[in-house]
Amino acid sequence: MAIKPHYCIYGKLVIPQRYVLCFMIFLAVLISYTMRVCLHIAIVEIAVPLRHMQGNLTDPCPDLKESTVDVKGGTYNWTAEQQGHILGAFFPGYVITHLPGGFLADVIGAKHILGGGLALSAVFTFLTPVVIKNSEWWGVYIIRFFIGFAQGPIYPCLSTFLSKWVPLRERTALGAFVNTGNQLGSIIGNLGSSQIMAHINWPMVFYFWAILAAIWYIFFMLTCYSEPTTHPFVTEGEAQMLHEAIGPKQKFKVPWLSIVKDPAVWGLLGGQIGHDVIFFLIVVQLPTYMKNVLKFNIKENGVLNSIPYLCLWLSSLVTGVLADYLISKDKISILRIRQIYTFVGNVGPGICVVIASYLGCNRIASASMFIIGMLIMGPFYSGMKVNVLDITKNFAGIIMAIVNGLGALAYFPVPSVTSMVTKNNTLEEWRIVFWVLLLICTAVSSAYVLLTSGERAEWDKVENQESE
């Protein structure tokens, strides 16, 4: 059974299937991020505040007073190091399944890999409150590891879907739209989780997002297919257009050695690492910084952690449309727009984060810098993220698996190192963290600009080979 979402009640065609697919995989990214970030906002209320556990912990802003909000739930004596391990646990599991997920998506199709990964993530998210209540901190570490394990194939599947369903003329805008699901997911995850905790309790946060993922899974399985040729309701006109623009389904031997030796692939990795060290810093550490340093309460924390992602989402959409316009009018080359967008989208937010640390206890000014930083990050999603599809159409899932997986792995030690560097909770310690990440971001983003390409790679031109 399949649903025909592109027909109205009178049988008139209204929505091409590639748009239905892009909307559903956009929701997949959105929902995956609600399950990913809900612990980041919840942990500041689940765990005993560090300043209560450590009597010698410095209060960086003693003149700031936190307004109180009654949150029903227990408190757990997790040290700063243990919380750092818990917050970083998602990433090793996430990396492990990137490459297998991308390979399977390219070989057997992305539908069941993406759907199964998100469904499994929902199961582990639903079990999280049980684990928190009935185990030590390492139990939470393990369940977060498996949530990452389940979500690892998601981004490689997106690239595979886009390479099969989206023609070049729509690739930047639709690719940016799909990839901005993480921003909207972060907005909804932060804001929704804070409201649920403030009005119900913290376990309901995990139950709610898991149930939402289960509902998405049902609709996704009924409406989406891996290839236009396997979709029972795609129209002849759309199928023919996609066949002419993208080509028929073919499977080839993966040129692993050529991929590893290609400087452009290493450039993509540099661009991804530059993004991840800043983006995940804000995703993972910002709630803690807002709570422990600037003393925003749980409601304020959720709102202020949501606004930057709203700006990022809007900026991503606008710059994606602008990029397609400039490219189509020959105002700028594909390579140049990717380079500019990626470097500005990576380094600009890093600069804003550092500036925020120098603004000290000025809560409004500091929060504003995080918001401006995320606004500047928007072009990245029309830069490096779409650049993968410029380089390859036959191995998009595999390349995205390598790049996105290793990029996330680069962030894995950051929460633990941050907890060690900021053990006294001073602004100076946080500033060291921000500066180091900015320098790393600038170096690897510069490597992207030097190494990347806007042309399809030679190793991808395998159409004349015999299909396997």
Coordinates of C-alpha atoms in Angstrom, one line a residue:
M1 CA 0.0 0.0 0.0
A2 CA 1.2 3.5 -0.8
I3 CA -0.3 7.0 -0.3
K4 CA -0.7 9.3 -3.3
P5 CA 0.1 12.7 -1.6
H6 CA 0.5 14.4 -4.9
Y7 CA -3.1 14.1 -5.9
C8 CA -6.0 16.2 -4.5
I9 CA -9.5 14.8 -4.0
Y10 CA -10.4 15.5 -7.7
G11 CA -7.4 13.6 -9.0
K12 CA -5.5 16.6 -10.2
L13 CA -1.7 16.5 -9.9
V14 CA -0.5 19.2 -7.4
I15 CA 2.9 18.1 -6.0
P16 CA 5.8 16.4 -7.8
Q17 CA 7.1 13.4 -6.0
R18 CA 10.6 14.7 -5.7
Y19 CA 9.1 17.6 -3.5
V20 CA 7.2 15.1 -1.4
L21 CA 10.4 13.1 -0.9
C22 CA 12.5 16.2 0.0
F23 CA 9.8 17.3 2.5
M24 CA 9.8 13.9 4.2
I25 CA 13.6 13.6 4.4
F26 CA 13.7 17.2 5.7
L27 CA 11.4 16.0 8.5
A28 CA 13.7 13.0 9.0
V29 CA 16.6 15.4 9.8
L30 CA 14.4 17.6 11.9
I31 CA 13.1 14.8 14.0
S32 CA 16.5 13.2 14.4
Y33 CA 17.8 16.4 15.8
T34 CA 15.0 16.7 18.3
M35 CA 16.1 13.3 19.7
R36 CA 19.7 14.3 19.5
V37 CA 19.5 17.7 21.3
C38 CA 16.8 17.0 23.9
L39 CA 19.4 15.6 26.4
H40 CA 21.6 18.7 25.9
I41 CA 18.8 20.9 27.2
A42 CA 17.5 18.4 29.7
I43 CA 20.9 17.6 31.4
V44 CA 21.1 21.0 33.0
E45 CA 18.0 20.1 35.1
I46 CA 18.5 16.3 35.4
A47 CA 22.0 16.6 36.9
V48 CA 22.8 18.3 40.1
P49 CA 24.2 21.8 39.4
L50 CA 28.0 21.6 39.4
R51 CA 28.3 24.6 41.7
H52 CA 26.3 22.6 44.3
M53 CA 28.5 19.6 44.0
Q54 CA 31.8 21.5 44.0
G55 CA 32.0 24.1 46.7
N56 CA 35.1 25.6 45.2
L57 CA 33.5 26.1 41.8
T58 CA 33.9 29.7 40.6
D59 CA 30.8 31.7 39.9
P60 CA 31.9 33.7 36.8
C61 CA 28.9 36.1 37.1
P62 CA 28.1 36.5 40.8
D63 CA 25.9 39.5 40.3
L64 CA 23.5 37.6 37.9
K65 CA 20.5 36.1 39.6
E66 CA 18.7 33.1 38.1
S67 CA 14.9 33.2 38.2
T68 CA 13.4 30.0 39.4
V69 CA 11.2 27.6 37.4
D70 CA 9.8 24.5 39.1
V71 CA 10.8 21.4 37.2
K72 CA 9.5 18.1 38.3
G73 CA 12.2 15.4 38.2
G74 CA 15.1 13.9 40.0
T75 CA 18.7 15.1 40.2
Y76 CA 21.7 13.0 39.5
N77 CA 25.2 13.5 40.9
W78 CA 27.1 13.5 37.6
T79 CA 30.5 15.2 37.7
A80 CA 31.6 17.7 35.0
E81 CA 33.7 15.0 33.4
Q82 CA 30.9 12.5 33.4
Q83 CA 28.5 15.0 31.9
G84 CA 31.2 15.7 29.2
H85 CA 31.4 12.0 28.4
I86 CA 27.6 11.7 28.2
L87 CA 27.3 14.7 25.9
G88 CA 30.0 13.3 23.6
A89 CA 28.7 9.7 23.6
F90 CA 26.5 10.2 20.6
F91 CA 29.4 10.9 18.2
P92 CA 31.4 7.6 18.2
G93 CA 28.2 5.6 17.6
Y94 CA 27.2 8.1 14.9
V95 CA 30.5 7.7 13.1
I96 CA 30.6 3.9 13.1
T97 CA 27.5 3.5 10.9
H98 CA 28.2 6.4 8.5
L99 CA 30.2 4.4 6.0
P100 CA 28.2 1.2 6.1
G101 CA 25.0 3.3 5.9
G102 CA 26.2 5.3 2.9
F103 CA 27.4 2.1 1.1
L104 CA 24.1 0.3 1.7
A105 CA 22.1 3.4 0.6
D106 CA 24.0 3.6 -2.7
V107 CA 23.8 -0.2 -3.2
I108 CA 20.3 -1.3 -2.1
G109 CA 18.5 2.1 -1.8
A110 CA 18.1 4.7 0.9
K111 CA 14.5 4.2 1.9
H112 CA 14.8 1.4 4.4
I113 CA 18.3 2.5 5.7
L114 CA 17.0 5.9 6.6
G115 CA 13.6 4.7 7.9
G116 CA 15.1 1.9 9.9
G117 CA 17.8 4.2 11.4
L118 CA 15.3 6.8 12.6
A119 CA 12.9 4.1 14.0
L120 CA 15.7 2.5 15.9
S121 CA 16.8 5.9 17.2
A122 CA 13.2 6.4 18.5
V123 CA 13.3 3.2 20.4
F124 CA 16.5 4.1 22.2
T125 CA 15.2 7.6 22.9
F126 CA 12.1 6.2 24.4
L127 CA 14.2 4.0 26.7
T128 CA 16.5 6.9 27.9
P129 CA 14.5 7.9 31.0
V130 CA 14.4 4.2 32.1
V131 CA 18.2 4.0 31.8
I132 CA 18.7 7.3 33.6
K133 CA 16.6 6.2 36.5
N134 CA 18.0 2.7 36.8
S135 CA 21.7 2.9 36.0
E136 CA 24.8 4.9 36.7
W137 CA 26.1 7.6 34.3
W138 CA 27.7 5.0 32.1
G139 CA 24.3 3.6 31.3
V140 CA 23.3 6.9 29.8
Y141 CA 26.6 7.0 27.9
I142 CA 25.7 3.6 26.3
I143 CA 22.1 4.6 25.4
R144 CA 23.4 7.8 23.8
F145 CA 26.0 5.8 21.9
F146 CA 23.3 3.6 20.4
I147 CA 21.2 6.7 19.5
G148 CA 24.2 7.9 17.5
F149 CA 24.7 4.4 16.1
A150 CA 21.1 4.5 14.8
Q151 CA 21.3 8.0 13.3
G152 CA 24.7 7.5 11.6
P153 CA 23.2 6.6 8.2
I154 CA 20.9 9.6 8.0
Y155 CA 23.1 12.1 6.2
P156 CA 24.6 9.6 3.8
C157 CA 21.0 8.6 2.9
L158 CA 20.1 12.2 2.2
S159 CA 22.9 12.6 -0.4
T160 CA 21.9 9.3 -2.0
F161 CA 18.2 10.4 -2.2
L162 CA 19.2 13.8 -3.6
S163 CA 21.5 12.3 -6.2
K164 CA 18.7 10.1 -7.4
W165 CA 15.7 12.5 -7.3
V166 CA 16.9 16.1 -7.7
P167 CA 18.1 17.6 -11.0
L168 CA 21.0 19.9 -11.0
R169 CA 19.0 23.1 -11.5
E170 CA 17.1 22.5 -8.2
R171 CA 20.0 20.9 -6.3
T172 CA 21.3 23.9 -4.3
A173 CA 17.9 25.1 -3.1
L174 CA 16.4 21.6 -2.3
G175 CA 19.7 20.4 -0.9
A176 CA 19.9 23.4 1.4
F177 CA 16.2 23.0 2.4
V178 CA 16.7 19.3 3.3
N179 CA 19.9 20.0 5.3
T180 CA 18.3 22.9 7.2
G181 CA 16.1 20.3 9.0
N182 CA 18.9 20.2 11.6
Q183 CA 18.3 23.9 12.4
L184 CA 14.6 23.6 12.7
G185 CA 15.0 20.4 14.7
S186 CA 17.3 22.2 17.1
I187 CA 14.8 25.0 17.4
I188 CA 11.9 22.7 18.1
G189 CA 14.0 20.3 20.2
N190 CA 15.3 23.1 22.5
L191 CA 12.2 25.1 22.8
G192 CA 9.8 22.1 23.0
S193 CA 12.0 20.2 25.5
S194 CA 12.3 23.3 27.8
Q195 CA 8.5 23.8 27.8
I196 CA 7.8 20.1 28.4
M197 CA 10.1 20.1 31.4
A198 CA 8.8 23.3 32.8
H199 CA 5.1 22.1 32.6
I200 CA 5.3 18.3 32.8
N201 CA 8.5 16.5 33.6
W202 CA 11.8 15.6 32.0
P203 CA 11.1 12.0 31.1
M204 CA 8.2 13.2 28.9
V205 CA 10.8 15.0 26.8
F206 CA 12.2 11.7 25.5
Y207 CA 8.8 10.0 25.2
F208 CA 7.4 12.8 23.1
W209 CA 10.1 13.0 20.5
A210 CA 10.3 9.2 20.2
I211 CA 6.5 9.0 19.5
L212 CA 6.8 11.8 16.9
A213 CA 9.6 9.8 15.2
A214 CA 7.4 6.7 15.1
I215 CA 4.5 8.7 13.4
W216 CA 7.0 10.0 10.8
Y217 CA 8.2 6.5 10.1
I218 CA 4.7 5.3 9.2
F219 CA 4.1 8.2 6.7
F220 CA 7.6 7.9 5.3
M221 CA 7.2 4.2 4.5
L222 CA 3.9 4.9 2.8
T223 CA 5.0 7.9 0.6
C224 CA 8.7 7.6 -0.3
Y225 CA 10.8 5.3 -2.5
S226 CA 14.5 5.0 -3.1
E227 CA 14.4 5.6 -6.9
P228 CA 12.0 7.3 -9.3
T229 CA 11.8 4.0 -11.3
T230 CA 10.5 2.1 -8.2
H231 CA 7.9 4.7 -7.2
P232 CA 4.4 3.4 -8.2
F233 CA 2.8 6.9 -8.5
V234 CA 5.4 9.1 -10.0
T235 CA 4.0 10.6 -13.2
E236 CA 5.4 9.8 -16.6
G237 CA 6.4 13.5 -17.1
E238 CA 8.4 13.7 -13.9
A239 CA 9.9 10.3 -14.4
Q240 CA 11.1 11.3 -17.9
M241 CA 12.4 14.6 -16.7
L242 CA 14.4 12.9 -14.0
H243 CA 15.7 10.3 -16.4
E244 CA 17.0 12.9 -18.8
A245 CA 18.4 15.2 -16.0
I246 CA 20.0 12.5 -13.8
G247 CA 20.2 9.3 -15.9
P248 CA 19.1 5.7 -15.3
K249 CA 19.9 3.7 -12.2
Q250 CA 23.4 2.2 -12.4
K251 CA 25.6 0.4 -9.9
F252 CA 29.4 0.5 -10.1
K253 CA 32.4 -0.8 -8.2
V254 CA 33.4 1.9 -5.7
P255 CA 36.8 3.4 -6.7
W256 CA 38.1 3.5 -3.1
L257 CA 41.7 4.3 -3.9
S258 CA 40.8 7.2 -6.3
I259 CA 38.4 8.6 -3.7
V260 CA 41.0 8.6 -0.9
K261 CA 43.7 10.1 -3.2
D262 CA 41.4 13.0 -4.5
P263 CA 42.4 16.3 -2.9
A264 CA 38.8 17.5 -3.4
V265 CA 37.5 14.8 -1.0
W266 CA 40.0 15.9 1.6
G267 CA 38.9 19.5 1.0
L268 CA 35.3 18.4 1.7
L269 CA 36.4 16.8 5.0
G270 CA 38.2 20.1 6.0
G271 CA 35.0 22.1 5.3
Q272 CA 32.9 19.6 7.3
I273 CA 35.3 19.6 10.3
G274 CA 35.3 23.4 10.3
H275 CA 31.5 23.4 10.5
D276 CA 31.2 20.7 13.0
V277 CA 33.6 22.0 15.7
I278 CA 31.6 25.3 15.8
F279 CA 28.1 24.0 15.2
F280 CA 28.3 21.1 17.7
L281 CA 29.9 23.5 20.2
I282 CA 26.8 25.6 20.1
V283 CA 24.4 22.5 19.9
V284 CA 26.1 20.6 22.8
Q285 CA 27.7 23.2 25.0
L286 CA 25.6 26.3 24.7
P287 CA 22.8 25.1 27.0
T288 CA 25.4 24.5 29.7
Y289 CA 27.1 27.8 29.1
M290 CA 23.7 29.6 29.3
K291 CA 22.8 27.8 32.5
N292 CA 26.1 27.8 34.4
V293 CA 27.7 31.1 33.3
L294 CA 24.9 33.4 32.2
K295 CA 22.3 31.8 34.6
F296 CA 19.3 31.6 32.3
N297 CA 16.6 29.4 33.7
I298 CA 15.2 26.4 31.9
K299 CA 12.5 28.3 30.0
E300 CA 14.9 31.1 29.1
N301 CA 17.5 28.6 28.1
G302 CA 15.2 26.8 25.7
V303 CA 14.1 30.0 24.1
L304 CA 17.6 31.5 23.8
N305 CA 18.9 28.2 22.4
S306 CA 16.2 28.2 19.8
I307 CA 16.5 31.7 18.4
P308 CA 20.0 31.1 16.9
Y309 CA 18.7 28.0 15.0
L310 CA 15.7 30.0 13.7
C311 CA 18.2 32.6 12.2
L312 CA 20.3 29.8 10.8
W313 CA 17.3 28.1 9.2
L314 CA 16.1 31.3 7.5
S315 CA 19.7 32.3 6.5
S316 CA 20.2 28.8 4.9
L317 CA 17.0 29.0 2.8
V318 CA 17.7 32.6 1.6
T319 CA 21.3 31.9 0.7
G320 CA 20.4 28.7 -1.1
V321 CA 18.0 30.4 -3.4
L322 CA 20.5 33.2 -3.9
A323 CA 23.2 30.7 -4.9
D324 CA 21.0 29.0 -7.5
Y325 CA 20.1 32.4 -8.9
L326 CA 23.7 33.6 -9.2
I327 CA 24.8 30.3 -10.7
S328 CA 22.0 30.2 -13.2
K329 CA 22.6 33.8 -14.4
D330 CA 26.4 33.1 -14.7
K331 CA 27.1 35.7 -12.1
I332 CA 29.5 33.4 -10.2
S333 CA 30.9 30.0 -10.7
I334 CA 29.8 26.9 -8.8
L335 CA 33.3 26.5 -7.3
R336 CA 33.5 30.2 -6.1
I337 CA 30.1 30.2 -4.5
R338 CA 30.9 27.0 -2.6
Q339 CA 34.2 28.4 -1.4
I340 CA 32.8 31.7 -0.2
Y341 CA 29.8 30.2 1.4
T342 CA 31.7 27.5 3.3
F343 CA 34.5 29.7 4.6
V344 CA 32.2 32.5 5.7
G345 CA 29.7 30.0 7.1
N346 CA 32.4 28.3 9.2
V347 CA 34.8 31.1 10.3
G348 CA 32.2 33.8 10.9
P349 CA 30.3 32.0 13.7
G350 CA 33.7 31.1 15.3
I351 CA 34.6 34.8 15.5
C352 CA 31.2 35.6 17.1
V353 CA 31.6 32.9 19.7
V354 CA 35.0 34.3 20.7
I355 CA 33.5 37.8 20.9
A356 CA 30.8 36.5 23.1
S357 CA 33.4 35.3 25.6
Y358 CA 34.8 38.9 25.9
L359 CA 31.4 40.3 26.6
G360 CA 31.5 38.6 29.9
C361 CA 28.4 38.7 32.0
N362 CA 26.4 41.0 29.7
R363 CA 23.7 38.4 29.0
I364 CA 21.9 40.2 26.2
A365 CA 25.1 41.1 24.3
S366 CA 26.5 37.6 24.7
A367 CA 23.3 35.9 23.6
S368 CA 23.1 38.3 20.6
M369 CA 26.6 37.2 19.4
F370 CA 25.5 33.5 19.4
I371 CA 22.4 34.5 17.4
I372 CA 24.5 36.6 14.9
G373 CA 27.0 33.7 14.6
M374 CA 24.3 31.2 13.6
L375 CA 22.8 33.7 11.1
I376 CA 26.3 33.9 9.5
M377 CA 26.5 30.1 9.4
G378 CA 23.5 29.8 7.0
P379 CA 25.5 29.8 3.7
F380 CA 27.4 26.7 4.7
Y381 CA 24.5 24.5 3.7
S382 CA 24.6 25.8 0.1
G383 CA 28.4 25.5 0.2
M384 CA 30.2 22.4 1.3
K385 CA 27.0 20.3 1.9
V386 CA 25.9 20.7 -1.7
N387 CA 29.4 20.5 -3.0
V388 CA 29.4 16.8 -2.5
L389 CA 26.8 16.5 -5.3
D390 CA 28.9 18.6 -7.6
I391 CA 31.8 16.1 -7.3
T392 CA 29.8 12.9 -7.5
K393 CA 26.4 11.5 -8.6
N394 CA 27.2 7.8 -8.4
F395 CA 28.8 7.7 -4.9
A396 CA 27.1 10.6 -3.1
G397 CA 26.1 8.4 -0.1
I398 CA 29.6 7.0 0.4
I399 CA 31.3 10.4 0.1
M400 CA 28.9 12.0 2.5
A401 CA 29.4 9.1 4.9
I402 CA 33.2 9.6 4.9
V403 CA 33.0 13.3 5.2
N404 CA 30.2 13.7 7.6
G405 CA 31.3 10.8 9.8
L406 CA 34.9 12.0 10.2
G407 CA 33.7 15.5 10.7
A408 CA 31.5 14.4 13.6
L409 CA 34.3 12.3 15.0
A410 CA 36.6 15.3 15.1
Y411 CA 34.1 16.9 17.6
F412 CA 33.9 13.7 19.8
P413 CA 36.6 14.7 22.3
V414 CA 35.5 18.3 22.5
P415 CA 32.8 17.9 25.3
S416 CA 35.2 16.0 27.5
V417 CA 38.1 18.4 26.9
T418 CA 35.8 21.3 27.5
S419 CA 34.7 19.9 30.8
M420 CA 38.3 19.5 31.9
V421 CA 39.4 23.0 30.7
T422 CA 36.4 24.7 32.3
K423 CA 36.6 22.8 35.6
N424 CA 36.6 26.1 37.6
N425 CA 33.9 27.5 35.4
T426 CA 35.6 30.9 34.7
L427 CA 35.0 33.0 31.7
E428 CA 38.8 32.8 30.9
E429 CA 38.6 29.0 30.7
W430 CA 35.6 29.2 28.4
R431 CA 37.4 31.8 26.3
I432 CA 40.3 29.3 25.8
V433 CA 37.9 26.7 24.5
F434 CA 36.3 29.2 22.0
W435 CA 39.7 30.4 20.7
V436 CA 41.1 27.0 20.1
L437 CA 38.0 25.9 18.2
L438 CA 38.1 29.1 16.1
L439 CA 41.8 28.4 15.1
I440 CA 41.0 24.8 14.2
C441 CA 37.9 26.0 12.2
T442 CA 39.9 28.6 10.3
A443 CA 42.7 26.2 9.4
V444 CA 40.5 23.4 8.1
S445 CA 38.2 25.8 6.3
S446 CA 41.2 27.3 4.5
A447 CA 42.1 23.8 3.4
Y448 CA 38.7 23.4 1.9
V449 CA 39.0 26.6 -0.1
L450 CA 42.4 25.4 -1.5
L451 CA 41.5 21.8 -2.3
T452 CA 37.8 21.7 -3.2
S453 CA 36.4 21.4 -6.8
G454 CA 33.2 22.4 -8.5
E455 CA 33.5 19.8 -11.2
R456 CA 32.5 16.2 -11.3
A457 CA 35.5 14.0 -10.3
E458 CA 37.1 11.7 -12.9
W459 CA 36.7 8.7 -10.7
D460 CA 32.9 9.3 -10.7
K461 CA 32.6 9.1 -14.5
V462 CA 32.1 5.4 -14.7
E463 CA 29.0 5.3 -17.0
N464 CA 30.9 3.5 -19.7
Q465 CA 31.8 0.6 -17.3
E466 CA 29.7 -2.5 -17.3
S467 CA 27.0 -2.2 -14.6
E468 CA 27.3 -4.7 -11.8

